[in-house]
XYZ file of N, CA and C in Angstrom:
372
model
N 66.203 87.205 153.131
C 67.118 87.315 152.003
C 68.517 87.646 152.521
N 69.477 86.778 152.186
C 70.853 86.980 152.614
C 71.495 88.023 151.722
N 72.033 89.070 152.350
C 72.648 90.133 151.580
C 74.161 90.168 151.717
N 74.691 89.481 152.687
C 76.129 89.442 152.887
C 76.653 88.154 152.260
N 77.578 88.273 151.333
C 78.070 87.130 150.569
C 79.483 86.800 151.010
N 79.630 85.632 151.626
C 80.908 85.215 152.171
C 81.630 84.276 151.205
N 82.938 84.230 151.341
C 83.751 83.272 150.602
C 85.053 83.074 151.351
N 85.758 81.990 151.004
C 87.097 81.788 151.531
C 87.254 80.699 152.562
N 86.163 80.084 152.977
C 86.301 78.995 153.933
C 86.930 77.773 153.286
N 87.208 76.761 154.098
C 87.769 75.528 153.563
C 88.447 74.728 154.641
N 89.306 73.799 154.195
C 90.018 72.918 155.106
C 91.497 73.265 155.085
N 92.090 73.248 156.266
C 93.502 73.574 156.391
C 94.081 72.804 157.556
N 95.357 72.555 157.517
C 96.012 71.892 158.637
C 96.350 72.898 159.728
N 96.499 72.410 160.924
C 96.872 73.268 162.048
C 98.145 74.047 161.717
N 98.118 75.330 162.063
C 99.237 76.207 161.744
C 99.081 76.933 160.424
N 98.104 76.528 159.640
C 97.881 77.137 158.340
C 97.070 78.422 158.429
N 96.760 78.971 157.252
C 96.066 80.260 157.167
C 94.910 80.181 156.181
N 93.913 81.011 156.437
C 92.796 81.207 155.519
C 92.405 82.675 155.562
N 91.846 83.162 154.455
C 91.289 84.506 154.438
C 89.834 84.430 154.004
N 88.964 84.936 154.859
C 87.544 85.012 154.555
C 87.219 86.395 154.009
N 86.273 86.420 153.080
C 85.812 87.693 152.510
C 84.304 87.788 152.656
N 83.827 89.005 152.762
C 82.390 89.248 152.883
C 82.048 90.521 152.122
N 81.242 90.367 151.082
C 80.815 91.512 150.278
C 79.416 91.928 150.687
N 79.212 93.226 150.827
C 77.929 93.743 151.281
C 77.417 94.819 150.327
N 76.101 94.983 150.234
C 75.556 96.073 149.418
C 75.795 97.418 150.098
N 75.676 98.484 149.313
C 75.931 99.833 149.818
C 75.109 100.168 151.060
N 73.838 99.787 151.047
C 72.949 100.191 152.142
C 73.316 99.541 153.460
N 74.091 98.476 153.415
C 74.536 97.817 154.648
C 75.957 98.238 154.998
N 76.866 98.159 154.033
C 78.273 98.446 154.319
C 78.453 99.869 154.812
N 77.688 100.793 154.286
C 77.833 102.186 154.686
C 77.083 102.569 155.946
N 76.245 101.653 156.441
C 75.380 102.009 157.569
C 75.729 101.299 158.868
N 76.457 100.202 158.793
C 76.697 99.380 159.980
C 78.173 99.074 160.174
N 78.492 98.705 161.402
C 79.798 98.107 161.663
C 79.767 96.662 161.145
N 80.909 96.195 160.706
C 80.973 94.858 160.116
C 81.837 93.929 160.965
N 81.522 92.656 160.925
C 82.323 91.747 161.722
C 82.070 90.297 161.398
N 82.681 89.443 162.225
C 82.579 87.995 162.063
C 82.254 87.353 163.409
N 81.374 86.390 163.365
C 81.104 85.523 164.493
C 81.230 84.097 164.010
N 81.416 83.158 164.919
C 81.528 81.761 164.526
C 80.667 80.910 165.429
N 80.343 79.729 164.906
C 79.465 78.833 165.645
C 79.877 77.394 165.439
N 80.075 76.701 166.525
C 80.248 75.257 166.517
C 78.877 74.652 166.762
N 78.558 73.595 166.052
C 77.241 72.983 166.132
C 76.828 72.754 167.579
N 75.642 73.249 167.909
C 75.116 73.057 169.246
C 75.487 74.145 170.230
N 76.380 75.033 169.822
C 76.802 76.119 170.703
C 76.266 77.458 170.209
N 76.346 78.451 171.080
C 75.967 79.799 170.672
C 77.037 80.392 169.756
N 76.634 81.392 168.979
C 77.600 82.077 168.133
C 78.548 82.889 169.004
N 79.819 82.859 168.628
C 80.893 83.480 169.395
C 81.497 84.630 168.599
N 81.714 85.747 169.251
C 82.293 86.910 168.590
C 83.749 86.638 168.224
N 84.097 86.962 166.986
C 85.466 86.770 166.502
C 86.172 88.113 166.330
N 85.589 88.989 165.502
C 86.245 90.269 165.203
C 85.225 91.231 164.618
N 85.514 92.527 164.766
C 84.670 93.559 164.177
C 85.517 94.759 163.810
N 84.985 95.539 162.872
C 85.655 96.758 162.433
C 84.606 97.852 162.319
N 84.907 99.030 162.849
C 83.899 100.075 162.889
C 83.723 100.722 161.520
N 82.536 101.298 161.362
C 82.090 101.751 160.058
C 82.963 102.849 159.473
N 83.304 103.861 160.250
C 83.958 105.043 159.696
C 85.478 104.984 159.847
N 85.956 104.887 161.097
C 87.397 104.995 161.298
C 88.114 103.653 161.229
N 87.354 102.578 161.167
C 87.986 101.284 161.026
C 88.690 100.781 162.271
N 88.194 101.152 163.439
C 88.759 100.597 164.670
C 88.401 99.120 164.751
N 89.335 98.313 165.215
C 89.129 96.864 165.241
C 88.975 96.326 166.660
N 88.182 95.281 166.772
C 87.923 94.607 168.031
C 88.046 93.103 167.774
N 88.498 92.367 168.801
C 88.681 90.934 168.642
C 88.200 90.175 169.869
N 87.757 88.943 169.628
C 87.449 88.059 170.726
C 88.718 87.675 171.477
N 88.547 87.354 172.744
C 89.708 87.077 173.593
C 90.557 85.921 173.058
N 89.951 84.966 172.415
C 90.666 83.775 171.988
C 91.581 84.060 170.782
N 91.393 85.186 170.113
C 92.140 85.455 168.881
C 93.628 85.603 169.167
N 93.978 86.362 170.191
C 95.364 86.481 170.666
C 96.355 86.768 169.531
N 96.013 87.735 168.689
C 96.927 88.187 167.659
C 96.999 87.319 166.416
N 96.214 86.266 166.343
C 96.294 85.352 165.207
C 95.459 85.814 164.010
N 94.390 86.559 164.271
C 93.474 86.981 163.209
C 93.580 88.492 163.005
N 93.233 88.943 161.793
C 93.204 90.373 161.512
C 91.997 90.681 160.628
N 91.190 91.627 161.069
C 90.042 92.059 160.279
C 90.406 93.362 159.566
N 89.931 93.487 158.335
C 90.185 94.707 157.571
C 89.020 94.924 156.611
N 88.980 96.100 155.988
C 87.907 96.345 155.033
C 88.412 97.188 153.882
N 87.768 97.001 152.754
C 88.048 97.791 151.562
C 86.766 98.553 151.236
N 86.749 99.839 151.550
C 85.544 100.629 151.356
C 85.162 100.738 149.876
N 86.144 100.722 149.002
C 85.855 100.829 147.569
C 85.138 99.593 147.043
N 85.344 98.458 147.704
C 84.743 97.200 147.262
C 83.602 96.750 148.165
N 83.285 97.541 149.195
C 82.240 97.134 150.152
C 82.514 95.733 150.691
N 83.749 95.461 151.018
C 84.145 94.118 151.421
C 84.943 94.163 152.719
N 84.646 93.216 153.587
C 85.400 93.046 154.824
C 86.104 91.700 154.771
N 87.296 91.663 155.332
C 88.127 90.463 155.282
C 88.469 90.002 156.703
N 88.700 88.701 156.821
C 89.231 88.147 158.060
C 90.404 87.253 157.690
N 91.601 87.732 157.975
C 92.813 86.939 157.760
C 93.067 86.123 159.019
N 93.097 84.816 158.856
C 93.279 83.920 159.999
C 94.584 83.166 159.842
N 95.484 83.360 160.779
C 96.787 82.706 160.769
C 96.927 81.788 161.972
N 97.900 80.885 161.891
C 98.160 79.958 162.996
C 96.868 79.291 163.460
N 96.116 78.770 162.527
C 94.830 78.162 162.861
C 95.009 76.907 163.690
N 94.063 76.685 164.581
C 94.081 75.555 165.496
C 92.826 74.714 165.283
N 92.859 73.434 165.632
C 91.651 72.608 165.468
C 90.428 73.205 166.173
N 90.640 73.888 167.278
C 89.505 74.488 167.998
C 88.919 75.692 167.274
N 89.551 76.140 166.199
C 88.978 77.196 165.365
C 87.958 76.646 164.370
N 87.834 75.339 164.302
C 86.864 74.722 163.400
C 85.453 75.160 163.766
N 84.746 75.733 162.796
C 83.409 76.280 163.043
C 82.844 76.796 161.729
N 81.578 77.166 161.759
C 80.996 77.946 160.669
C 81.197 79.419 161.020
N 81.766 80.149 160.109
C 82.046 81.569 160.319
C 81.007 82.400 159.576
N 80.400 83.330 160.311
C 79.341 84.170 159.758
C 79.806 85.622 159.695
N 79.614 86.220 158.553
C 79.773 87.662 158.431
C 78.502 88.322 158.966
N 78.642 89.480 159.595
C 77.486 90.152 160.168
C 77.662 91.660 160.108
N 76.535 92.337 160.043
C 76.490 93.796 160.125
C 75.717 94.168 161.370
N 76.287 95.030 162.205
C 75.644 95.328 163.470
C 75.634 96.803 163.816
N 74.745 97.149 164.746
C 74.594 98.539 165.166
C 75.695 98.991 166.121
N 76.215 98.048 166.918
C 77.075 98.424 168.027
C 78.299 97.519 168.104
N 79.430 98.116 168.453
C 80.637 97.352 168.750
C 81.163 97.819 170.100
N 81.534 96.866 170.948
C 82.101 97.221 172.246
C 83.118 96.184 172.648
N 83.975 96.565 173.583
C 84.977 95.631 174.099
C 84.288 94.477 174.813
N 83.225 94.776 175.533
C 82.556 93.753 176.345
C 81.741 92.784 175.515
N 81.017 93.299 174.535
C 80.066 92.456 173.813
C 80.440 92.191 172.373
N 81.491 92.799 171.887
C 81.845 92.630 170.488
C 80.813 93.279 169.593
N 80.474 92.630 168.500
C 79.477 93.152 167.565
C 78.085 92.728 168.030
N 77.174 93.684 168.179
C 75.831 93.373 168.644
C 74.807 94.198 167.870
N 73.541 93.919 168.161
C 72.496 94.578 167.398
C 72.585 94.193 165.934
N 72.677 92.885 165.693
C 72.924 92.404 164.335
C 71.729 92.705 163.436
N 72.005 93.363 162.329
C 70.969 93.724 161.364
C 70.938 92.782 160.170
N 72.059 92.139 159.885
C 72.119 91.262 158.726
C 73.206 90.214 158.924
N 72.922 88.998 158.438
C 73.871 87.888 158.534
C 74.225 87.385 157.147
N 75.431 86.848 157.030
C 75.771 86.069 155.860
C 75.273 84.646 156.017
N 75.486 83.831 154.984
C 74.988 82.460 155.004
C 75.904 81.523 155.777
N 77.091 81.954 156.075
C 78.042 81.139 156.811
C 78.982 80.392 155.888
N 80.228 80.246 156.317
C 81.211 79.483 155.551
C 81.977 78.583 156.519
N 82.145 77.330 156.137
C 82.765 76.347 157.013
C 84.284 76.484 156.983
N 84.870 76.499 158.160
C 86.321 76.441 158.314
C 86.634 75.191 159.120
N 87.468 74.329 158.571
C 87.842 73.089 159.238
C 89.358 73.022 159.353
N 89.834 72.871 160.583
C 91.265 72.818 160.839
C 91.596 71.430 161.389
N 92.451 70.717 160.696
C 92.821 69.370 161.121
C 94.154 69.408 161.857
N 94.293 68.463 162.771
C 95.523 68.420 163.581
C 96.604 67.598 162.905
């Protein structure tokens, strides 16, 4: 049963922006770190960004290079991913995830719950 509900994907031209949202139930949002991973068909899922449960420390994949920003609204149990300056290589299915651990080396790991995924397509 998918408990993380994503929205905000779509098609955009290179250089454009999108904001993804992920709503989670109380038992997940309050218990885990939240983040985003992405997957291109045939490849492994790649860490994009994460935000820690209590203090909201943020972590990003190396490829982000200041283009994306993760944030959360504790009152709404929602995590956001603002994506700017999108590139065709950002085209992927983006998954919201809740995990036990966040680190610089591994990003978000120990995934306890996944969203259904939302497609982001960036055209050149």
